[in-house]
Amino acid sequence: FMGPNSVGVAEGAKWKGLRTAIGKSLKPKYIRSLYSDMRECTKSIVQWLNEKAKEKSIKVDDGEESGNMNGVIVDVAQFLHALTLDIVCMTVFQEKLGAIAAIEKGKPDEVVAAFRYASDEMARRCSSTNPLDWMYWLSARPKQRKLNHANSIIRDRVEKVIERRLKRGFLDSDDDLLHHMLVEAKNKLKPKGEKNNNSVSKTDFKDPSVSNVIIDNVITMMWAGHDTTAAGLSFCLYRMSVHQDVQKRLREEIIQCKSDNGIPSQDPLPHELVMKLPFLNAVVMETLRLHPPALWTQRGMTQDVTLYNETRDKSVTIPYGSNVFLPIYAVHHSESNWENPEKFTPERFLDKDGNQDNSKYHPFAFVPFGGGNRVCPGQTLAQFEFKTILSTLVEHFHFSPVKSPEPKGDYHQPTIKSCGMFQDCVDNLLHITSI
């Protein structure tokens, strides 16, 4: 699905080169420059939801809001996947994919649907005991044909968007992923002894050895960059719909920040202030603790490694060739690391004065993006995007749970779908009312 040239499966010098190129495109300065684009994308969803909310009046009674008001019941997972996909495409090649526009027209974008199917099918195969599921060349099988079709939809759209980006041309100062990937691929293929050249043109992309590397890694970034953030936001909105006190406190923090800085209520907060909101950060961190983007990760040992305890009187050696699994979900839900680990308590990341406090937990008790050299390269972008979208939505809408049709159920429960090492929050129906 991601291709043999993806940074997700590359090793050694090849991985290092790709990781460097991706790191250059995800520098904090460039990510901050995307704030207005992220706000514009989110604003499109805000306008769409406002129009939907005007269509009918719904009854809300969740302890914080009650009575009849304009609102709508929406599966938030659907529009979040479209929103995050358009945003990550702005990061990759400075152009929206059109996923939000498709939602506004009343139908999900085919690329979003293709990504969802491919993710689900990969997850199914990862846990399958049927050897035929591991033979991807058996294209005559119905599920393989469907997977091939999904891959074709994604790759065709990516190639078209890249072609338009190439036609617009490049400047040496461009910081998007496509530019850095082209430079990296081009310089890897240069004759020995020739100096690196940061200038690229559309002719560089015609070399299949260059274009295949670019496409594989663009798809990797599109998939990893939108799927996990959308899932985290979906989990977060559900948690806050149930925990109305958290939602209310977050909204009040945003309003108070505007008041303290003399910002009109209708104007957006600048990114410098959004990223410094302590309770917003705590809500995001608590969501990532309870629902980490990856449930686990693994490393293959390239040499013998000896681990010692704190007093260094005991040790264990992990031999070369071993696979080591880090069960992120288990670490995040362990009573050894967290008090009342199953409770949604953002305050655990704050001190008594309401400021961020990371001293309460071991650094590796909270690893939603992994750690070490192979830590997720998109973690800064993901958290920046998460906070931008969440703060905008909470400022404009009130979210409340949908009453369950089940006699014994209090609220409609979203479906938590495990996609191999990843998880998603789908069928997440919430009452959304305009503020």
PDB file of C-alpha atoms in Angstrom, residues 152 248 395:
ATOM      1  CA  SER A 152      -5.212   3.241  -7.940  1.00  0.00           C
ATOM      2  CA  LYS A 248     -17.051  24.200  29.234  1.00  0.00           C
ATOM      3  CA  GLU A 395     -15.326  28.002  20.103  1.00  0.00           C
TER       4      GLU A 395
END
